[in-house]
Amino acid sequence: TRAGAEVAASPPWAVLAERFQILEADLKAQIMSLSEHQSTFLEAPAPGAAPFDYHQALPSIHAALAEDPNLKAMRFQLVPARVDEQSFWRNYFDKVHAVKDAILAGSVHLNSIDGPLADAKRRAAGEAQARAAGVGALAQTRADEEARAEADAHAAEVMAERI
């Protein structure tokens, strides 16, 4: 359908769930800033990162290229001289997902009143922000790993709502 094509052609910062649309400007700014740094495209995702399907991402790739001149310039500069096309996009979308996780998880825990779970989500959001900034993985205790799993499960629910 035509409406389905429009949804599929959304740039990666587009928020489809109405309750998160207030965050779209922040998402766009932070995601577009990723394209200003070569490390975004050259540093591979951490082990255990979500799988990336290049062909499924193509509509979002085209939409992002159309709206982000820095992204287009970085792609021209790095592909294929320093990184192949699919790795370029895999690395980019890994950072995009880290930014989304941080912002969306942060907005969810602000509305939460469930104490320890909110604290766990806040820690997970901080770790996602650190990963997006290229700081790397933080040392984790068993409790932190459980909190991350809980936050990841929630992020998957949020992403499922977006689809």
Coordinates of N, CA and C in Angstrom, one line a residue, residues 8-13 57-68 71:
A8 N 7.9 2.7 5.3 CA 9.1 2.0 5.0 C 10.2 3.0 4.6
A9 N 9.9 4.1 4.1 CA 10.9 5.1 3.6 C 11.2 6.2 4.6
S10 N 10.9 5.9 5.9 CA 11.3 6.9 6.9 C 12.7 6.8 7.3
P11 N 13.3 8.0 7.6 CA 14.7 8.0 8.0 C 14.8 7.4 9.4
P12 N 16.0 7.0 9.8 CA 16.1 6.3 11.1 C 15.7 7.0 12.3
W13 N 15.6 8.3 12.2 CA 15.2 9.1 13.4 C 13.7 9.3 13.5
A57 N 17.1 -2.6 5.4 CA 17.4 -1.2 5.8 C 17.4 -0.3 4.6
L58 N 17.4 -0.8 3.4 CA 17.6 0.1 2.3 C 16.6 1.3 2.2
P59 N 15.3 1.1 2.5 CA 14.4 2.3 2.4 C 14.8 3.4 3.4
S60 N 15.2 2.9 4.6 CA 15.7 3.9 5.6 C 17.0 4.5 5.2
I61 N 17.9 3.8 4.6 CA 19.2 4.3 4.1 C 18.9 5.4 3.1
H62 N 18.1 5.1 2.1 CA 17.8 6.1 1.1 C 17.2 7.4 1.7
A63 N 16.3 7.2 2.7 CA 15.6 8.4 3.3 C 16.7 9.2 4.1
A64 N 17.5 8.5 4.8 CA 18.6 9.2 5.6 C 19.5 10.0 4.6
L65 N 20.0 9.3 3.6 CA 20.9 10.0 2.6 C 20.2 11.2 2.0
A66 N 18.9 11.2 1.8 CA 18.2 12.3 1.2 C 18.1 13.5 2.1
E67 N 18.2 13.2 3.5 CA 18.0 14.3 4.4 C 19.3 14.7 5.2
D68 N 20.3 13.9 5.1 CA 21.5 14.2 5.9 C 22.7 14.4 4.9
L71 N 26.0 12.6 6.0 CA 25.9 11.2 5.8 C 26.4 10.9 4.4

